[in-house]
CSV table of C-alpha atoms (C1' of nucleotides) in Angstrom, one decimal:
chain,number,residue,atom,x,y,z
U,8,UNK,CA,109.9,-101.7,-60.1
U,9,UNK,CA,108.1,-103.0,-62.6
U,10,UNK,CA,106.3,-100.4,-65.2
U,11,UNK,CA,103.6,-103.0,-65.7
U,12,UNK,CA,101.2,-103.8,-62.7
U,13,UNK,CA,99.7,-107.8,-62.7
U,14,UNK,CA,96.2,-108.9,-61.9
U,15,UNK,CA,94.5,-112.0,-62.5
U,16,UNK,CA,91.0,-111.5,-64.6
U,17,UNK,CA,88.1,-113.8,-64.4
U,18,UNK,CA,89.4,-116.7,-65.8
U,19,UNK,CA,92.9,-116.2,-63.7
U,20,UNK,CA,94.6,-114.9,-66.9
U,21,UNK,CA,97.4,-112.5,-66.4
U,22,UNK,CA,96.2,-108.8,-67.0
U,23,UNK,CA,98.4,-105.4,-67.5
U,24,UNK,CA,97.9,-102.2,-66.7
U,25,UNK,CA,99.3,-100.4,-69.8
U,26,UNK,CA,99.2,-96.9,-69.8
U,27,UNK,CA,98.3,-94.9,-73.0
U,28,UNK,CA,102.0,-93.4,-72.1
U,29,UNK,CA,103.8,-96.8,-71.9
U,30,UNK,CA,102.1,-97.6,-75.0
U,31,UNK,CA,103.5,-94.0,-76.5
U,32,UNK,CA,106.7,-95.2,-75.5
U,33,UNK,CA,106.3,-98.4,-77.1
U,34,UNK,CA,105.7,-96.7,-80.6
U,35,UNK,CA,108.3,-94.1,-80.4
U,36,UNK,CA,110.9,-96.8,-79.6
U,37,UNK,CA,109.5,-98.7,-82.9
U,38,UNK,CA,110.1,-95.6,-84.6
U,39,UNK,CA,113.3,-94.5,-83.7
U,40,UNK,CA,114.7,-97.8,-83.6
U,41,UNK,CA,113.4,-98.5,-87.5
U,42,UNK,CA,115.7,-95.3,-88.2
U,43,UNK,CA,118.3,-97.1,-86.3
U,44,UNK,CA,117.9,-100.3,-88.1
U,45,UNK,CA,117.9,-98.6,-91.8
U,46,UNK,CA,121.0,-96.4,-90.9
U,47,UNK,CA,123.9,-98.5,-91.7
U,48,UNK,CA,123.0,-99.7,-95.0
U,49,UNK,CA,121.4,-96.6,-96.4
U,50,UNK,CA,124.8,-95.3,-95.3
U,51,UNK,CA,126.1,-98.2,-97.7
U,52,UNK,CA,123.6,-98.0,-100.5
U,53,UNK,CA,124.5,-94.3,-100.7
U,54,UNK,CA,127.8,-94.9,-103.0
U,55,UNK,CA,125.4,-96.9,-105.5
U,56,UNK,CA,122.5,-96.0,-107.5
U,57,UNK,CA,120.4,-98.5,-105.1
U,58,UNK,CA,117.8,-97.6,-102.2
U,59,UNK,CA,116.1,-99.7,-99.7
U,60,UNK,CA,113.8,-101.3,-102.2
U,61,UNK,CA,116.9,-102.9,-103.8
U,62,UNK,CA,118.1,-103.6,-100.3
U,63,UNK,CA,115.0,-105.6,-99.8
U,64,UNK,CA,115.0,-107.1,-102.9
U,65,UNK,CA,118.4,-108.9,-101.9
U,66,UNK,CA,117.9,-109.6,-98.5
U,67,UNK,CA,114.6,-112.2,-99.5
U,68,UNK,CA,116.1,-113.2,-103.0
U,69,UNK,CA,119.7,-114.3,-100.7
U,70,UNK,CA,117.1,-115.8,-98.3
U,71,UNK,CA,115.2,-118.0,-100.7
U,72,UNK,CA,116.9,-118.3,-103.5
U,73,UNK,CA,115.1,-119.5,-106.7
U,74,UNK,CA,111.9,-117.5,-105.0
U,75,UNK,CA,109.5,-116.8,-108.0
U,76,UNK,CA,108.9,-113.0,-108.6
U,77,UNK,CA,104.9,-113.8,-106.9
U,78,UNK,CA,106.4,-115.2,-103.7
U,79,UNK,CA,108.8,-112.1,-103.8
U,80,UNK,CA,105.7,-109.6,-104.4
U,81,UNK,CA,103.5,-111.4,-101.5
U,82,UNK,CA,107.0,-111.2,-99.0
U,83,UNK,CA,107.4,-107.1,-100.2
U,84,UNK,CA,104.0,-106.1,-100.2
U,85,UNK,CA,104.6,-104.0,-102.9
U,86,UNK,CA,103.2,-104.0,-106.8
U,87,UNK,CA,104.3,-106.2,-109.0
U,88,UNK,CA,105.0,-102.9,-111.0
U,89,UNK,CA,107.4,-101.2,-108.2
U,90,UNK,CA,109.1,-104.8,-108.0
U,91,UNK,CA,110.1,-105.0,-111.6
U,92,UNK,CA,111.8,-101.8,-111.5
U,93,UNK,CA,114.0,-102.5,-108.6
U,94,UNK,CA,114.4,-106.1,-110.3
U,95,UNK,CA,115.5,-104.8,-113.3
U,96,UNK,CA,118.1,-102.7,-112.5
U,97,UNK,CA,119.9,-105.7,-110.4
U,98,UNK,CA,119.4,-108.2,-113.4
U,99,UNK,CA,120.9,-105.0,-115.7
U,100,UNK,CA,123.4,-104.8,-113.7
U,101,UNK,CA,124.2,-108.5,-112.7
U,102,UNK,CA,123.3,-108.8,-109.0
U,103,UNK,CA,120.5,-110.9,-109.9
U,104,UNK,CA,119.9,-113.5,-112.0
U,105,UNK,CA,116.6,-114.6,-113.8
U,106,UNK,CA,116.0,-118.0,-114.6
U,107,UNK,CA,113.2,-119.4,-116.4
U,108,UNK,CA,111.3,-122.0,-114.6
U,109,UNK,CA,111.6,-125.6,-115.6
U,110,UNK,CA,108.1,-126.7,-114.8
U,111,UNK,CA,107.0,-124.2,-114.9
U,112,UNK,CA,108.3,-121.6,-117.4
U,113,UNK,CA,106.3,-118.7,-117.1
U,114,UNK,CA,108.0,-118.5,-113.6
U,115,UNK,CA,111.4,-116.6,-113.1
U,116,UNK,CA,113.3,-118.1,-110.3
U,117,UNK,CA,115.5,-115.5,-108.8
U,118,UNK,CA,119.2,-115.7,-107.5
U,119,UNK,CA,122.3,-113.9,-106.8
U,120,UNK,CA,124.9,-113.6,-108.6
U,121,UNK,CA,128.4,-113.9,-106.8
U,122,UNK,CA,128.3,-109.7,-107.6
U,123,UNK,CA,124.6,-109.7,-105.7
U,124,UNK,CA,126.1,-112.0,-102.7
U,125,UNK,CA,128.6,-109.3,-102.1
U,126,UNK,CA,126.7,-106.4,-101.7
U,127,UNK,CA,124.2,-108.2,-100.0
U,128,UNK,CA,127.1,-109.4,-97.1
U,129,UNK,CA,127.8,-105.7,-97.1
U,130,UNK,CA,124.4,-104.6,-96.1
U,131,UNK,CA,123.4,-107.4,-93.9
U,132,UNK,CA,126.9,-107.7,-91.8
U,133,UNK,CA,125.9,-103.7,-91.1
U,134,UNK,CA,122.6,-104.4,-90.0
U,135,UNK,CA,123.3,-107.6,-88.3
U,136,UNK,CA,126.4,-106.1,-86.6
U,137,UNK,CA,124.0,-103.1,-85.2
U,138,UNK,CA,121.4,-106.2,-84.5
U,139,UNK,CA,124.2,-108.3,-82.4
U,140,UNK,CA,125.1,-105.3,-80.6
U,141,UNK,CA,121.5,-104.6,-79.3
U,142,UNK,CA,120.9,-108.1,-78.5
U,143,UNK,CA,124.3,-108.5,-76.5
U,144,UNK,CA,123.7,-105.4,-74.5
U,145,UNK,CA,120.1,-106.2,-73.9
U,146,UNK,CA,120.4,-109.6,-73.0
U,147,UNK,CA,118.9,-113.5,-73.8
U,148,UNK,CA,115.6,-112.8,-71.8
U,149,UNK,CA,115.3,-109.2,-73.5
U,150,UNK,CA,115.7,-110.6,-77.2
U,151,UNK,CA,113.5,-113.2,-76.8
U,152,UNK,CA,110.6,-110.3,-75.4
U,153,UNK,CA,111.6,-108.6,-78.4
U,154,UNK,CA,110.7,-111.1,-81.0
U,155,UNK,CA,107.5,-112.1,-79.1
U,156,UNK,CA,106.0,-108.5,-79.2
U,157,UNK,CA,107.3,-108.0,-82.8
U,158,UNK,CA,105.2,-111.5,-83.9
U,159,UNK,CA,102.7,-110.5,-81.9
U,160,UNK,CA,102.7,-107.0,-83.8
U,161,UNK,CA,102.5,-108.5,-87.7
U,162,UNK,CA,99.4,-109.0,-89.7
U,163,UNK,CA,98.3,-112.6,-89.3
U,164,UNK,CA,99.5,-112.8,-93.2
U,165,UNK,CA,103.2,-111.4,-92.6
U,166,UNK,CA,103.2,-113.8,-89.5
U,167,UNK,CA,102.5,-116.8,-91.5
U,168,UNK,CA,105.3,-115.4,-94.2
U,169,UNK,CA,107.6,-114.7,-91.1
U,170,UNK,CA,107.4,-117.8,-89.7
U,171,UNK,CA,107.7,-119.9,-92.8
U,172,UNK,CA,111.1,-118.3,-93.3
U,173,UNK,CA,113.7,-121.0,-91.8
U,174,UNK,CA,115.1,-120.3,-88.6
U,175,UNK,CA,118.4,-122.3,-87.4
U,176,UNK,CA,118.1,-120.8,-84.3
U,177,UNK,CA,115.4,-123.3,-82.9
T,23,UNK,CA,114.9,-124.5,-75.5
T,24,UNK,CA,116.0,-121.1,-75.3
T,25,UNK,CA,117.4,-120.0,-78.2
T,26,UNK,CA,120.6,-118.2,-76.9
T,27,UNK,CA,123.5,-120.3,-75.1
T,28,UNK,CA,125.2,-118.4,-72.9
T,29,UNK,CA,128.7,-118.5,-71.1
T,30,UNK,CA,131.1,-116.5,-69.2
T,31,UNK,CA,133.9,-114.2,-70.8
T,32,UNK,CA,137.3,-113.3,-69.3
T,33,UNK,CA,136.0,-110.6,-67.2
T,34,UNK,CA,132.9,-113.2,-66.0
T,35,UNK,CA,130.4,-111.1,-68.3
T,36,UNK,CA,127.7,-112.9,-69.9
T,37,UNK,CA,128.2,-113.7,-73.8
T,38,UNK,CA,126.1,-114.7,-75.9
T,39,UNK,CA,126.3,-117.6,-79.2
T,40,UNK,CA,124.2,-115.5,-81.7
T,41,UNK,CA,124.2,-117.3,-85.2
T,42,UNK,CA,123.8,-115.3,-88.5
T,43,UNK,CA,120.2,-117.0,-88.6
T,44,UNK,CA,119.1,-115.5,-85.3
T,45,UNK,CA,120.4,-112.2,-86.1
T,46,UNK,CA,118.5,-112.3,-89.4
T,47,UNK,CA,115.4,-113.5,-87.6
T,48,UNK,CA,115.5,-110.4,-85.4
T,49,UNK,CA,116.2,-108.5,-89.1
T,50,UNK,CA,113.2,-109.8,-90.4
T,51,UNK,CA,110.9,-109.5,-87.5
T,52,UNK,CA,111.8,-105.4,-87.3
T,53,UNK,CA,110.5,-105.6,-91.4
T,54,UNK,CA,107.8,-107.2,-90.8
T,55,UNK,CA,106.4,-106.2,-87.8
T,56,UNK,CA,107.2,-102.2,-88.6
T,57,UNK,CA,104.4,-102.9,-91.4
T,58,UNK,CA,102.1,-104.2,-89.0
T,59,UNK,CA,103.1,-101.3,-86.9
T,60,UNK,CA,101.8,-98.6,-89.7
T,61,UNK,CA,99.1,-100.3,-91.1
T,62,UNK,CA,96.3,-99.3,-89.0
T,63,UNK,CA,97.4,-95.2,-89.4
T,64,UNK,CA,97.9,-96.0,-92.9
T,65,UNK,CA,94.4,-97.2,-94.0
T,66,UNK,CA,92.9,-94.0,-91.8
T,67,UNK,CA,95.2,-91.7,-93.5
T,68,UNK,CA,94.0,-92.9,-96.6
T,69,UNK,CA,90.6,-91.4,-96.1
T,70,UNK,CA,92.4,-87.5,-96.1
T,71,UNK,CA,95.6,-86.3,-98.0
T,72,UNK,CA,97.7,-86.9,-95.7
T,73,UNK,CA,100.4,-89.5,-95.4
T,74,UNK,CA,102.8,-91.1,-92.7
T,75,UNK,CA,104.7,-87.8,-92.5
T,76,UNK,CA,101.9,-85.8,-91.3
T,77,UNK,CA,101.2,-88.4,-88.9
T,78,UNK,CA,104.6,-88.2,-87.6
T,79,UNK,CA,104.3,-84.6,-87.5
T,80,UNK,CA,100.9,-85.0,-85.1
T,81,UNK,CA,102.3,-87.6,-83.1
T,82,UNK,CA,105.6,-85.3,-82.0
T,83,UNK,CA,103.1,-82.0,-81.5
T,84,UNK,CA,100.9,-83.8,-79.6
T,85,UNK,CA,103.7,-85.1,-77.5
T,86,UNK,CA,105.4,-81.9,-76.8
T,87,UNK,CA,103.1,-78.9,-77.6
T,88,UNK,CA,104.6,-76.2,-78.1
T,89,UNK,CA,107.9,-77.7,-79.5
T,90,UNK,CA,109.1,-75.7,-82.1
T,91,UNK,CA,109.8,-76.0,-86.0
T,92,UNK,CA,114.0,-77.0,-85.2
T,93,UNK,CA,113.0,-79.4,-82.5
T,94,UNK,CA,110.6,-81.3,-84.3
T,95,UNK,CA,113.0,-81.3,-87.2
T,96,UNK,CA,116.2,-82.7,-85.2
T,97,UNK,CA,113.0,-85.5,-83.8
T,98,UNK,CA,112.2,-86.2,-87.2
T,99,UNK,CA,115.2,-86.1,-89.2
T,100,UNK,CA,114.1,-84.9,-92.5
T,101,UNK,CA,114.9,-81.3,-93.9
T,102,UNK,CA,113.3,-78.0,-93.0
T,103,UNK,CA,111.5,-78.0,-96.4
T,104,UNK,CA,110.1,-81.6,-96.2
T,105,UNK,CA,109.1,-80.8,-93.0
T,106,UNK,CA,106.9,-77.3,-94.2
T,107,UNK,CA,105.1,-79.1,-96.9
T,108,UNK,CA,103.4,-81.5,-94.3
T,109,UNK,CA,103.4,-78.6,-92.1
T,110,UNK,CA,101.8,-76.2,-93.8
T,111,UNK,CA,99.3,-77.9,-95.4
T,112,UNK,CA,98.3,-79.1,-91.5
T,113,UNK,CA,98.1,-75.7,-90.6
T,114,UNK,CA,96.0,-74.5,-93.7
T,115,UNK,CA,93.5,-76.9,-93.3
T,116,UNK,CA,93.5,-76.2,-89.5
T,117,UNK,CA,94.6,-78.8,-87.5
T,118,UNK,CA,98.0,-77.1,-86.4
T,119,UNK,CA,98.3,-73.9,-85.2
T,120,UNK,CA,101.8,-71.7,-85.5
T,121,UNK,CA,102.3,-69.4,-82.5
T,122,UNK,CA,105.3,-66.8,-82.6
T,123,UNK,CA,107.1,-67.2,-79.5
T,124,UNK,CA,107.2,-64.8,-76.8
T,125,UNK,CA,111.0,-64.8,-75.8
T,126,UNK,CA,112.2,-65.7,-79.0
T,127,UNK,CA,109.8,-64.1,-81.6
T,128,UNK,CA,111.8,-66.1,-84.3
T,129,UNK,CA,110.7,-69.3,-82.8
T,130,UNK,CA,107.4,-70.8,-84.3
T,131,UNK,CA,105.7,-72.9,-81.3
T,132,UNK,CA,103.7,-75.8,-82.8
T,133,UNK,CA,100.3,-76.9,-81.3
T,134,UNK,CA,97.5,-79.0,-82.2
T,135,UNK,CA,94.1,-77.3,-82.7
T,136,UNK,CA,90.7,-79.6,-81.3
T,137,UNK,CA,90.6,-80.8,-85.1
T,138,UNK,CA,94.1,-81.5,-85.3
T,139,UNK,CA,93.6,-83.9,-81.4
T,140,UNK,CA,90.7,-85.1,-83.1
T,141,UNK,CA,93.1,-87.1,-86.0
T,142,UNK,CA,96.0,-87.6,-84.0
T,143,UNK,CA,93.7,-89.5,-81.3
T,144,UNK,CA,91.9,-91.2,-83.8
T,145,UNK,CA,95.2,-92.5,-85.2
T,146,UNK,CA,97.5,-93.0,-82.2
T,147,UNK,CA,94.3,-95.2,-80.9
T,148,UNK,CA,94.5,-97.3,-84.0
T,149,UNK,CA,98.4,-97.5,-83.1
T,150,UNK,CA,98.2,-98.1,-79.4
T,151,UNK,CA,95.0,-100.9,-79.8
T,152,UNK,CA,97.6,-103.2,-82.1
T,153,UNK,CA,100.3,-102.6,-79.4
T,154,UNK,CA,98.4,-103.2,-76.2
T,155,UNK,CA,97.5,-106.2,-78.1
T,156,UNK,CA,100.9,-107.3,-78.9
T,157,UNK,CA,101.8,-106.1,-75.1
T,158,UNK,CA,99.0,-108.5,-73.7
T,159,UNK,CA,100.0,-111.3,-75.6
T,160,UNK,CA,103.6,-110.7,-75.1
T,161,UNK,CA,103.4,-110.8,-71.5
T,162,UNK,CA,105.2,-108.0,-69.3
T,163,UNK,CA,108.6,-109.6,-69.4
T,164,UNK,CA,108.5,-109.6,-73.2
T,165,UNK,CA,107.6,-105.9,-72.9
T,166,UNK,CA,111.1,-105.2,-71.0
T,167,UNK,CA,112.5,-107.0,-73.2
T,168,UNK,CA,111.2,-105.6,-76.2
T,169,UNK,CA,111.8,-102.1,-75.0
T,170,UNK,CA,115.5,-102.8,-73.9
T,171,UNK,CA,116.6,-104.7,-77.7
T,172,UNK,CA,114.7,-101.6,-79.4
T,173,UNK,CA,116.6,-98.8,-77.1
T,174,UNK,CA,120.1,-100.6,-77.8
T,175,UNK,CA,119.3,-100.6,-81.5
T,176,UNK,CA,119.2,-96.5,-82.0
T,177,UNK,CA,122.0,-94.2,-82.7
T,178,UNK,CA,122.7,-92.5,-79.5
T,179,UNK,CA,121.6,-88.9,-80.8
T,180,UNK,CA,118.0,-90.8,-80.9
T,181,UNK,CA,118.3,-92.3,-77.7
T,182,UNK,CA,118.9,-88.9,-76.3
T,183,UNK,CA,115.8,-87.6,-78.0
T,184,UNK,CA,113.8,-90.6,-77.2
T,185,UNK,CA,114.9,-90.6,-73.4
T,186,UNK,CA,113.8,-87.1,-73.0
T,187,UNK,CA,110.1,-87.5,-74.1
T,188,UNK,CA,108.2,-87.9,-70.8
T,189,UNK,CA,107.3,-91.3,-69.3
T,190,UNK,CA,105.0,-91.9,-67.2
T,191,UNK,CA,106.0,-95.6,-66.9
T,192,UNK,CA,108.8,-95.3,-64.8
Q,13,DA,C1',126.6,-52.5,-87.6
Q,14,DT,C1',127.3,-56.9,-88.7
Q,15,DT,C1',126.6,-61.9,-88.2
Q,16,DT,C1',124.2,-65.7,-86.9
Q,17,DT,C1',119.8,-68.1,-86.0
Q,18,DA,C1',115.1,-69.8,-87.3
Q,19,DT,C1',111.9,-69.8,-90.3
Q,20,DG,C1',109.5,-69.7,-94.7
Q,21,DT,C1',109.5,-70.7,-99.4
Q,22,DC,C1',110.6,-71.7,-104.7
Q,23,DA,C1',112.1,-75.0,-108.1
Q,24,DG,C1',113.8,-79.4,-109.2
Q,25,DC,C1',115.4,-83.7,-108.5
Q,26,DC,C1',115.2,-88.7,-107.1
Q,27,DT,C1',113.3,-93.0,-105.1
Q,28,DT,C1',110.0,-95.9,-104.3
Q,29,DG,C1',105.2,-96.6,-104.0
Q,30,DT,C1',100.5,-96.4,-106.9
Q,31,DT,C1',96.5,-97.4,-111.3
Q,32,DG,C1',95.5,-98.8,-115.5
Q,33,DA,C1',96.3,-100.5,-119.8
Q,34,DC,C1',98.5,-103.9,-122.9
Q,35,DT,C1',101.7,-108.1,-124.4
Q,36,DT,C1',103.8,-112.0,-124.4
Q,37,DT,C1',104.4,-117.0,-122.5
Q,38,DC,C1',102.4,-121.1,-121.4
Q,39,DC,C1',99.5,-124.5,-118.6
Q,40,DA,C1',95.4,-126.5,-118.4
Q,41,DA,C1',90.3,-127.2,-118.7
Q,42,DG,C1',86.9,-128.0,-122.3
A,14,DC,C1',93.0,-128.2,-130.6
A,15,DT,C1',91.4,-124.3,-129.0
A,16,DT,C1',90.6,-121.1,-125.1
A,17,DG,C1',90.8,-119.1,-120.6
A,18,DG,C1',93.2,-117.6,-117.2
A,19,DA,C1',97.6,-117.2,-114.7
A,20,DA,C1',102.4,-115.9,-114.7
A,21,DA,C1',105.2,-112.1,-115.7
A,22,DG,C1',107.0,-108.2,-118.2
A,23,DT,C1',106.3,-103.2,-120.3
A,24,DC,C1',104.8,-98.7,-120.6
A,25,DA,C1',102.9,-94.4,-119.2
A,26,DA,C1',101.7,-91.2,-115.7
A,27,DC,C1',101.2,-90.0,-111.4
A,28,DA,C1',101.9,-89.0,-106.3
A,29,DA,C1',104.1,-88.7,-101.7
A,30,DG,C1',108.0,-87.4,-99.5
A,31,DG,C1',112.7,-87.6,-99.0
A,32,DC,C1',116.7,-84.3,-100.9
A,33,DT,C1',119.8,-80.0,-102.6
A,34,DG,C1',120.6,-75.5,-103.3
A,35,DA,C1',119.4,-70.5,-103.5
A,36,DC,C1',117.3,-66.8,-101.9
A,37,DA,C1',113.9,-63.8,-98.3
A,38,DT,C1',112.6,-62.2,-94.0
A,39,DA,C1',113.2,-61.1,-89.2
A,40,DA,C1',115.1,-61.1,-84.7
A,41,DA,C1',118.4,-62.6,-81.5
A,42,DA,C1',123.8,-61.8,-80.7
A,43,DT,C1',128.0,-60.2,-80.7
DNA sequence: ATTTTATGTCAGCCTTGTTGACTTTCCAAG
DNA sequence: CTTGGAAAGTCAACAAGGCTGACATAAAAT
């Protein structure tokens, strides 16, 4: 049985019967799944003086090496003071390198050091393992639907940033 | 083009080619989508002295009226001290009622007052609107895949709790 | 009668978010 | 060349919401 009734609207478009119960299950799925999503990296981070904020910084610096602080700021959606605190400890601890921009010397371009790469790899491997297992168990069509729904759930600005990250899978 | 190659393994099971890039996009989709997921309720909560923690409590009390503190604790995955702080303000403000158990007088059974129901409705409607729009734009097959992947991403214990919440959509 | 369970509470700590104020550096326009 | 403004960094203070540990009370279970 499908969970969704289907109808044709006046314009011929597909309509869905979405009960509040179905929407609630979607909401709760997001809640519980996000917990699982962060659980493995969180466990690793307990062994360091780092938290989720550090993980996010490492992830996006690794993803876009040489990104500026301002760019990272808009991706992470926090204040520069918040990010700076995290960044400072990562730089002090030798996980992140901050290089003064060549063209614009006000800008700082961020790179992971080998030590930073190592921790990022540890964290992201744990997270990818879970994601991989989930993708495998759900199957390719489910994965496609998963990404479609998540993308539609983002704010326009986030979707823009999400899409601007390179995607070797397309 | 499908993002996923397919093969048959030795046992005939479907295999997926999942590149690290595809997994990263999944990880980033979760990150950005969760921001969208919480954005609307967060905006509403700014007008109150409440935060996301209060929203979660209201949600699950509304979902399972009469639930005990212990049960809520295990659903939310926080300490009783954390939950108590939230619960105390909600009770003081007259959004939640705590009734001593009839069979077991040690237990407190939690219910929303009309005032609590009103705020919960406000918050959940905002969240459901976004979820509904995302479900509509992605289509029924995508919604099914979305839930399959999220469910597979949960820890076993969370999945148990997720499934034990009633689902009128099945 | 004793132990265990469910709940509540106090105190203190940490991470990670916030705002506001201020400085330094440096590009670019007048 | 000077000045305005953008980019970045820093300091201080604060809040939400996690955490631990210790302790209290009532009631159920043994």
